[in-house]
């Protein structure tokens, strides 16, 4: 008799353990786990893929649990549905394990194909990477599910409490609504506020640091230097890098074989003035003080939140015009681009508008024959800020002498409108607008001649965007709507096997954003080589050639 009880104990333990899990939830988890291993835009390490897959499986579990509950609720069943027999549990386990192994194999294979496309080293031991990936994915999944179950227990407790005062079904709906509201209030009112305070304090402290290779300027033609109306310390970490770096007069003279001018660079940091309007005024005062309005080109650079500018944009212009240029820019946040993208969009928009309008107004006061060329540029969130003063491509073309933007975001309304109104038959990843008469969309310098049609001489705009850039193609609509870029033929550096999967594609592209700049130039959110080629086509500097563009490339850097 004792032996019989012992023999039955494992079966009882199995049933008790399985009662803790939802069969429908595990079905959902399996489906999203397998789907998450399909290819996305960028290569990932095995451990990063494991986090993505574990998170996707947890979302799938939550969806499966909710669908099961909703089905029971809609058919008015108050009692639990009969749990699947043990056969079905073992069948699900078999399908999940076998399919996970198969998908892990394909996942590693796809990852290596993406790496080949981008010139990145392949993953090492594929078998070991697949096993480690699946193991870590399970750990992440369990951790997230247990957190979710704690929340669910709280909801059940609240529903039971309300059920002692009101009818059960009303209590269920009311309890769920109250729990959801309390959760949102907790996240927004406590977690988000405190997280934002920590982030602001952290990045404000980082803003006070100075990059190791940055030195204070000794020239009065740089903000923070002698005679500057803004202090070196007020420029912020990125502002000091913008002012303390760049080609010297000797570098420019040696490259162009002719005496160069010292480039003018002016900048106002977040600590240079009390608000955005005053910061923009401070930047324009610096432009006037240094004589920037008397240079051949004035470049208005819209930064990312922390004040970062892609140095290739600035250095290219300085080489092309042998130093006869002036850069003007400003900072509007302490936060880096990806956080500013979420919380500081309005400040970015206002900064872009105010800086351009103030610089443009000052230039218009000059006699027409004495006005410098006025160009605008920006990358990522900087492209959003840079295009904000303009409502259309013709407006940019008419109010500037050229514009260059890279890595636009889904918030870039002008970019979205132009892409939506693209010429019939042109793909969304590289659209053609009005036969390329004013604007060209490129992935590399070869696309500048696309289409083979006339391009206005002095009204040229260029957007650089890679098919594999998750910053450009991320959109909340990815959750439940297939995007045009996945309905059309894939871009040159995106695998043909990439498919849209509801929810999963949103999670994948969101994860890709975290590693968007960790790939070689020409892919993801890494823009460099195409920049000088685009500037050369936009401005057509006198005496500048394609050969010079190739020669200048080794002198350029993003940071």
XYZ file of C-alpha atoms in Angstrom:
559
model
C 0.000 0.000 0.000
C 2.772 2.572 0.816
C 4.358 1.709 -2.504
C 1.134 2.554 -4.307
C 0.921 5.943 -2.561
C 4.546 6.654 -3.508
C 3.865 5.688 -7.104
C 0.914 8.052 -7.248
C 2.807 10.993 -5.716
C 4.729 11.979 -8.899
C 1.473 11.980 -10.858
C -0.185 14.136 -8.192
C 2.812 16.497 -8.161
C 2.660 16.729 -11.937
C -1.021 17.612 -11.869
C -0.534 20.163 -9.095
C 2.318 21.771 -10.983
C 0.366 21.851 -14.234
C -2.601 23.423 -12.444
C -0.364 26.437 -11.904
C -0.088 26.954 -15.656
C -2.657 27.854 -18.279
C -2.722 25.518 -21.256
C -3.957 28.320 -23.505
C -1.224 30.565 -22.137
C 1.472 28.016 -22.946
C 0.092 27.629 -26.466
C 0.362 31.392 -26.913
C 3.861 31.401 -25.414
C 4.996 28.664 -27.796
C 3.640 30.461 -30.849
C 5.315 33.797 -30.025
C 8.542 32.114 -28.915
C 8.875 30.415 -32.287
C 7.841 33.542 -34.193
C 10.365 35.699 -32.319
C 13.234 33.703 -33.797
C 12.364 34.698 -37.357
C 14.735 37.254 -38.916
C 14.453 40.958 -38.229
C 16.481 43.973 -39.424
C 19.780 43.659 -37.559
C 22.119 40.921 -36.292
C 21.896 40.050 -32.612
C 24.027 38.188 -30.106
C 22.600 34.920 -28.807
C 21.926 36.398 -25.357
C 20.129 39.436 -26.779
C 17.993 37.162 -28.945
C 17.244 35.113 -25.813
C 15.897 38.198 -24.038
C 13.759 39.070 -27.061
C 12.410 35.510 -27.337
C 11.765 35.195 -23.609
C 9.901 38.491 -23.609
C 7.863 37.486 -26.666
C 6.957 34.170 -25.041
C 5.794 36.003 -21.904
C 3.590 38.269 -24.016
C 2.217 35.196 -25.795
C 1.449 33.563 -22.460
C -0.446 36.639 -21.274
C -2.422 36.779 -24.517
C -3.255 33.060 -24.300
C -4.442 33.394 -20.706
C -6.600 36.395 -21.576
C -8.143 34.739 -24.641
C -8.969 31.619 -22.593
C -10.577 33.696 -19.840
C -12.476 35.830 -22.337
C -13.866 32.774 -24.131
C -15.104 31.307 -20.855
C -16.523 34.663 -19.784
C -18.364 35.195 -23.088
C -20.103 31.803 -22.963
C -21.210 32.448 -19.375
C -19.236 29.687 -17.727
C -18.624 30.467 -14.068
C -16.971 27.127 -13.391
C -13.466 26.355 -14.724
C -13.275 24.509 -18.010
C -12.079 20.907 -17.825
C -8.303 20.918 -17.930
C -6.711 19.118 -20.886
C -5.752 15.534 -20.276
C -2.119 14.693 -19.663
C -1.747 13.581 -23.297
C -2.351 17.150 -24.483
C 0.240 18.539 -22.089
C 2.833 16.081 -23.361
C 1.811 16.802 -26.969
C 2.291 20.523 -26.412
C 5.629 19.912 -24.725
C 6.782 17.739 -27.627
C 5.700 20.280 -30.259
C 7.257 23.163 -28.308
C 10.617 21.447 -27.771
C 10.968 20.027 -31.292
C 9.850 23.215 -33.005
C 12.029 25.349 -30.717
C 15.087 23.294 -31.662
C 14.239 23.600 -35.367
C 13.606 27.340 -35.092
C 16.784 27.853 -33.070
C 18.735 26.236 -35.903
C 17.077 28.515 -38.455
C 17.478 31.509 -36.169
C 21.258 31.049 -36.024
C 21.338 30.460 -39.775
C 19.352 33.658 -40.442
C 21.549 35.585 -38.029
C 24.651 34.509 -39.940
C 23.033 35.470 -43.256
C 22.288 38.943 -41.890
C 25.864 39.189 -40.635
C 27.142 38.251 -44.089
C 25.003 41.011 -45.632
C 26.501 43.582 -43.271
C 30.054 42.330 -43.112
C 29.839 41.311 -39.444
C 31.611 38.251 -38.019
C 29.464 35.135 -37.927
C 28.362 33.564 -34.659
C 30.908 31.051 -33.378
C 29.724 27.614 -32.312
C 26.199 27.603 -33.735
C 25.019 24.588 -31.694
C 26.254 26.027 -28.412
C 24.758 29.428 -29.245
C 21.362 27.846 -30.016
C 21.283 25.828 -26.771
C 22.381 28.790 -24.653
C 19.833 31.032 -26.370
C 16.933 28.670 -25.658
C 18.003 28.126 -22.045
C 18.241 31.829 -21.296
C 14.959 32.501 -23.123
C 13.211 30.047 -20.774
C 14.707 31.797 -17.728
C 13.542 35.209 -18.984
C 10.105 33.795 -19.765
C 9.698 32.267 -16.292
C 10.824 35.452 -14.566
C 8.340 37.598 -16.476
C 5.493 35.117 -16.050
C 5.990 34.929 -12.289
C 5.901 38.713 -12.098
C 2.702 38.645 -14.126
C 1.188 35.976 -11.868
C 1.813 38.117 -8.803
C -0.110 40.910 -10.486
C -2.892 38.481 -11.462
C -3.233 37.293 -7.867
C -3.730 40.885 -6.840
C -6.496 41.245 -9.422
C -8.206 38.046 -8.212
C -8.077 39.276 -4.620
C -9.637 42.594 -5.659
C -12.400 40.871 -7.665
C -13.252 38.622 -4.715
C -13.352 41.614 -2.407
C -15.748 43.463 -4.705
C -17.762 40.268 -5.204
C -18.839 40.376 -1.577
C -20.711 43.631 -2.302
C -21.817 43.435 -5.945
C -22.815 40.690 -8.430
C -19.903 38.458 -9.527
C -19.813 39.451 -13.208
C -19.940 43.142 -12.407
C -17.245 42.561 -9.806
C -15.061 40.861 -12.436
C -15.308 43.752 -14.871
C -15.005 46.419 -12.176
C -12.114 44.653 -10.475
C -10.198 44.316 -13.736
C -10.817 47.968 -14.599
C -9.740 49.169 -11.146
C -6.611 46.996 -11.217
C -5.696 48.288 -14.661
C -6.282 51.895 -13.605
C -4.231 51.452 -10.437
C -1.438 49.835 -12.451
C -1.394 52.693 -14.969
C -1.448 55.245 -12.142
C 1.356 53.423 -10.380
C 3.464 53.202 -13.533
C 2.831 56.775 -14.666
C 2.680 58.462 -11.310
C 5.365 56.592 -9.410
C 7.624 54.541 -11.646
C 7.771 56.841 -14.670
C 8.147 60.020 -12.614
C 10.878 58.548 -10.461
C 12.609 56.932 -13.417
C 12.557 60.248 -15.296
C 13.967 62.043 -12.257
C 16.762 59.489 -12.005
C 17.452 59.697 -15.745
C 17.469 63.498 -15.733
C 19.799 63.595 -12.735
C 22.037 60.919 -14.222
C 22.337 62.528 -17.646
C 22.603 66.011 -16.159
C 25.657 64.730 -14.277
C 26.978 63.161 -17.510
C 26.371 66.486 -19.240
C 28.920 68.054 -16.902
C 31.613 65.609 -17.979
C 34.039 66.249 -20.839
C 35.117 63.647 -23.382
C 38.714 62.547 -23.011
C 39.812 63.812 -26.444
C 38.099 67.212 -26.079
C 40.069 70.368 -25.211
C 38.781 73.886 -24.657
C 39.260 76.082 -27.761
C 41.831 78.855 -27.729
C 40.235 80.528 -30.748
C 37.640 83.329 -30.478
C 35.861 81.674 -33.445
C 34.541 78.884 -31.210
C 31.886 79.089 -28.497
C 33.498 78.608 -25.111
C 36.736 80.192 -26.359
C 38.165 83.671 -25.705
C 35.509 86.386 -25.956
C 32.627 83.887 -26.127
C 29.304 85.068 -24.683
C 28.617 81.523 -23.470
C 30.927 79.716 -21.082
C 32.779 76.485 -21.860
C 31.097 74.747 -18.931
C 27.584 75.740 -20.116
C 27.946 73.932 -23.455
C 27.430 70.451 -22.054
C 29.360 67.293 -22.833
C 28.360 67.054 -26.506
C 28.561 70.799 -27.055
C 32.130 70.842 -25.795
C 32.919 67.951 -28.144
C 31.400 69.885 -31.069
C 33.454 72.967 -30.240
C 36.695 71.268 -29.228
C 37.076 68.951 -32.219
C 37.221 69.119 -36.015
C 39.827 69.736 -38.720
C 42.409 72.441 -38.071
C 43.547 75.157 -40.494
C 46.654 73.059 -41.160
C 44.510 69.984 -41.914
C 42.325 71.906 -44.357
C 45.275 73.628 -46.049
C 47.096 70.328 -46.521
C 44.017 68.635 -47.941
C 43.001 71.376 -50.380
C 46.485 72.624 -51.260
C 45.473 76.244 -50.599
C 45.485 78.518 -47.516
C 42.415 77.746 -45.435
C 40.242 79.823 -43.135
C 39.602 78.732 -39.591
C 36.083 77.251 -39.485
C 33.565 78.964 -37.215
C 31.602 76.786 -34.812
C 29.066 78.274 -32.380
C 26.818 76.503 -29.949
C 24.583 77.193 -26.954
C 24.047 74.526 -24.318
C 21.083 73.837 -22.095
C 22.865 75.653 -19.262
C 23.734 78.678 -21.436
C 20.297 80.329 -20.979
C 17.064 79.769 -19.016
C 14.744 78.572 -21.838
C 14.755 77.423 -25.455
C 14.050 80.875 -26.869
C 16.974 82.368 -24.949
C 19.251 79.449 -25.872
C 18.508 80.038 -29.564
C 19.171 83.772 -29.080
C 22.489 82.957 -27.414
C 23.505 80.780 -30.371
C 22.659 83.535 -32.876
C 24.588 86.125 -30.838
C 27.587 83.816 -31.028
C 27.119 83.526 -34.787
C 27.169 87.320 -35.129
C 30.075 87.769 -32.711
C 32.344 85.385 -34.627
C 31.522 86.819 -38.046
C 29.736 83.663 -39.146
C 27.282 85.622 -41.275
C 30.190 86.632 -43.539
C 31.143 83.036 -44.371
C 30.183 81.246 -47.603
C 28.021 78.715 -45.819
C 26.043 78.853 -42.567
C 24.966 75.371 -41.460
C 22.140 75.064 -38.931
C 22.641 71.731 -37.215
C 19.735 70.234 -35.264
C 21.108 68.006 -32.530
C 19.714 64.998 -30.746
C 18.484 65.562 -27.194
C 21.850 65.612 -25.470
C 23.307 67.933 -28.098
C 25.035 65.272 -30.213
C 25.759 66.033 -33.864
C 27.134 63.638 -36.460
C 30.604 65.177 -36.923
C 30.790 63.915 -40.530
C 28.215 66.537 -41.522
C 30.260 69.403 -40.096
C 33.721 68.208 -41.098
C 32.615 67.481 -44.680
C 31.443 71.068 -45.178
C 34.633 72.461 -43.672
C 36.790 70.414 -46.040
C 34.629 71.286 -49.054
C 34.779 75.044 -48.425
C 38.321 75.039 -47.019
C 37.105 76.385 -43.694
C 34.908 79.192 -45.071
C 31.903 77.910 -43.083
C 29.999 78.553 -39.876
C 28.153 75.948 -37.814
C 25.393 76.994 -35.419
C 23.600 74.575 -33.120
C 22.013 74.255 -29.684
C 21.082 71.739 -26.997
C 17.524 71.274 -25.735
C 17.740 68.295 -23.347
C 20.071 66.305 -21.119
C 18.625 63.033 -22.364
C 20.133 60.890 -25.147
C 18.318 60.559 -28.460
C 16.326 57.382 -27.811
C 14.835 58.748 -24.565
C 14.272 62.226 -26.008
C 12.538 60.465 -28.907
C 9.920 59.248 -26.411
C 9.563 62.208 -24.023
C 11.124 65.341 -25.553
C 9.656 65.485 -29.068
C 7.957 68.836 -28.504
C 11.140 70.395 -27.138
C 13.012 69.061 -30.163
C 10.414 70.553 -32.505
C 10.488 73.937 -30.769
C 14.296 73.987 -30.731
C 14.437 73.235 -34.459
C 11.925 75.945 -35.292
C 13.379 78.651 -33.070
C 17.000 78.157 -34.075
C 16.307 78.119 -37.809
C 13.881 81.050 -37.736
C 16.269 83.236 -35.755
C 19.244 82.432 -37.995
C 17.148 82.856 -41.158
C 15.753 86.205 -39.972
C 19.264 87.507 -39.260
C 20.528 86.424 -42.695
C 17.575 88.083 -44.457
C 18.670 91.427 -42.992
C 21.798 91.252 -45.149
C 21.825 92.569 -48.715
C 21.001 89.731 -51.137
C 24.440 89.726 -52.716
C 26.129 89.381 -49.322
C 24.068 86.555 -47.888
C 25.777 83.205 -47.171
C 24.349 79.905 -48.316
C 21.983 78.629 -45.608
C 21.778 74.852 -45.129
C 20.143 72.654 -42.498
C 20.972 69.143 -41.338
C 20.181 66.612 -38.647
C 20.243 62.914 -37.849
C 17.627 60.781 -36.112
C 15.728 63.031 -33.675
C 17.843 65.856 -35.122
C 16.203 65.233 -38.510
C 12.804 65.613 -36.838
C 13.892 68.929 -35.293
C 15.602 70.036 -38.515
C 12.533 69.597 -40.725
C 10.111 71.080 -38.152
C 10.269 74.685 -39.479
C 9.037 73.514 -42.882
C 5.690 72.196 -44.045
C 6.746 70.704 -47.360
C 9.714 69.876 -49.561
C 9.172 73.007 -51.717
C 9.252 75.097 -48.526
C 12.641 73.646 -47.555
C 13.909 74.178 -51.086
C 12.702 77.788 -51.172
C 13.874 78.822 -47.698
C 17.295 77.146 -47.718
C 20.157 76.434 -50.096
C 20.103 72.756 -49.213
C 19.081 70.247 -46.559
C 20.505 66.885 -45.528
C 18.756 64.557 -43.086
C 19.543 60.967 -42.110
C 17.784 58.260 -40.135
C 14.351 59.966 -40.023
C 11.832 58.766 -37.428
C 8.141 57.943 -37.653
C 7.494 61.357 -36.041
C 8.998 63.217 -39.027
C 5.750 64.518 -40.488
C 7.304 66.078 -43.576
C 9.171 62.862 -44.342
C 5.999 60.829 -43.786
C 3.922 63.084 -46.048
C 6.525 62.991 -48.803
C 6.890 59.221 -48.569
C 3.109 58.762 -48.643
C 2.827 60.966 -51.750
C 5.726 59.236 -53.549
C 5.574 58.562 -57.269
C 3.625 55.461 -58.216
C 5.778 52.354 -58.389
C 8.610 53.654 -56.213
C 9.269 51.650 -53.016
C 8.728 53.076 -49.547
C 12.312 52.287 -48.507
C 13.658 54.477 -51.333
C 10.780 56.587 -52.623
C 10.889 58.939 -55.579
C 8.984 62.197 -55.123
C 7.985 64.386 -58.078
C 10.561 62.641 -60.256
C 13.392 63.679 -57.926
C 13.247 67.350 -58.949
C 13.885 68.683 -55.428
C 14.439 65.740 -53.076
C 16.287 62.427 -53.313
C 15.997 59.478 -50.932
C 19.176 57.415 -50.786
C 20.705 54.441 -49.007
C 24.167 55.115 -50.461
C 25.853 57.591 -52.779
C 24.852 55.664 -55.930
C 21.212 56.520 -55.279
C 21.904 60.243 -55.707
C 21.485 59.785 -59.453
C 18.150 58.057 -58.985
C 15.979 58.828 -60.876
C 17.826 59.752 -64.026
C 16.008 63.079 -64.305
C 16.760 66.815 -63.921
C 17.513 67.993 -60.376
C 17.146 71.693 -59.534
C 20.552 73.334 -59.227
C 20.067 75.345 -56.026
C 17.090 73.718 -54.268
C 18.191 70.249 -53.271
C 17.125 68.115 -50.310
C 18.454 64.642 -49.449
C 17.228 62.023 -46.978
C 19.635 59.172 -46.199
C 17.821 56.083 -44.916
C 18.900 52.466 -44.728
C 16.390 49.653 -45.332
C 17.771 48.025 -42.167
C 17.433 51.093 -39.890
C 14.961 50.239 -37.084
C 14.844 53.887 -35.943
C 13.332 54.794 -39.306
C 10.921 51.878 -39.651
C 9.746 51.522 -36.049
C 6.136 52.525 -35.607
C 3.453 51.595 -33.015
C 1.276 50.466 -35.929
C 3.643 47.499 -36.371
C 1.668 45.812 -33.590
C -1.337 45.026 -35.756
C -0.737 46.452 -39.244
C 1.648 45.225 -41.911
C 3.883 48.117 -43.060
C 4.499 48.940 -46.705
C 8.219 48.159 -46.365
C 7.321 44.535 -45.631
C 4.723 44.333 -48.399
C 7.292 45.291 -51.038
C 10.549 43.731 -52.133
C 13.004 43.846 -49.219
C 15.775 46.435 -49.189
C 19.320 45.486 -50.152
C 20.451 44.718 -46.580
C 17.252 43.062 -45.322
C 16.759 39.304 -45.660
C 13.987 38.208 -48.065
C 12.843 35.843 -45.286
C 11.838 38.789 -43.088
C 8.069 38.746 -42.604
C 5.502 40.776 -40.697
C 4.004 38.929 -37.733
C 1.459 40.737 -35.534
C 2.945 41.844 -32.196
C 6.179 39.934 -32.853
C 7.518 42.285 -35.533
C 6.843 45.242 -33.232
C 8.844 43.554 -30.460
C 11.653 42.607 -32.850
C 12.066 46.066 -34.365
C 11.830 47.613 -30.894
C 14.687 45.358 -29.814
C 16.654 46.223 -32.967
C 16.563 49.887 -31.932
C 18.802 49.068 -28.965
C 21.603 47.895 -31.286
C 20.873 50.230 -34.211
C 24.311 51.902 -34.240
C 26.300 48.761 -33.468
C 26.642 47.754 -37.123
C 29.019 48.877 -39.886
C 28.534 52.116 -41.804
C 25.826 51.841 -44.439
C 23.550 49.674 -42.290
C 21.189 50.168 -39.397
C 21.427 53.649 -37.889
C 25.095 54.146 -38.819
C 25.481 57.017 -41.310
C 28.829 58.297 -42.547
C 30.086 57.474 -46.056
C 27.054 58.825 -47.915
C 27.201 62.178 -46.075
C 29.987 63.944 -48.037
C 28.660 62.598 -51.351
C 25.227 64.027 -50.511
C 26.640 67.429 -49.493
C 28.656 67.559 -52.717
C 25.541 66.929 -54.813
C 23.442 69.397 -52.821
C 25.895 72.324 -52.773
C 28.191 71.542 -55.722
C 31.186 73.432 -54.208
C 33.452 75.081 -56.730
C 36.458 72.913 -57.591
C 35.183 69.937 -55.590
C 35.277 66.515 -57.282
C 34.223 62.934 -56.575
C 37.908 62.119 -56.172
C 38.113 64.651 -53.327
C 35.032 63.126 -51.744
C 36.720 59.717 -51.715
C 39.898 61.259 -50.270
C 38.047 63.067 -47.487
C 36.347 59.905 -46.184
C 39.278 58.722 -44.004
C 39.221 62.117 -42.276
C 35.580 61.808 -41.200
C 34.039 60.356 -38.071
C 30.565 60.314 -36.545
C 31.746 61.101 -32.991
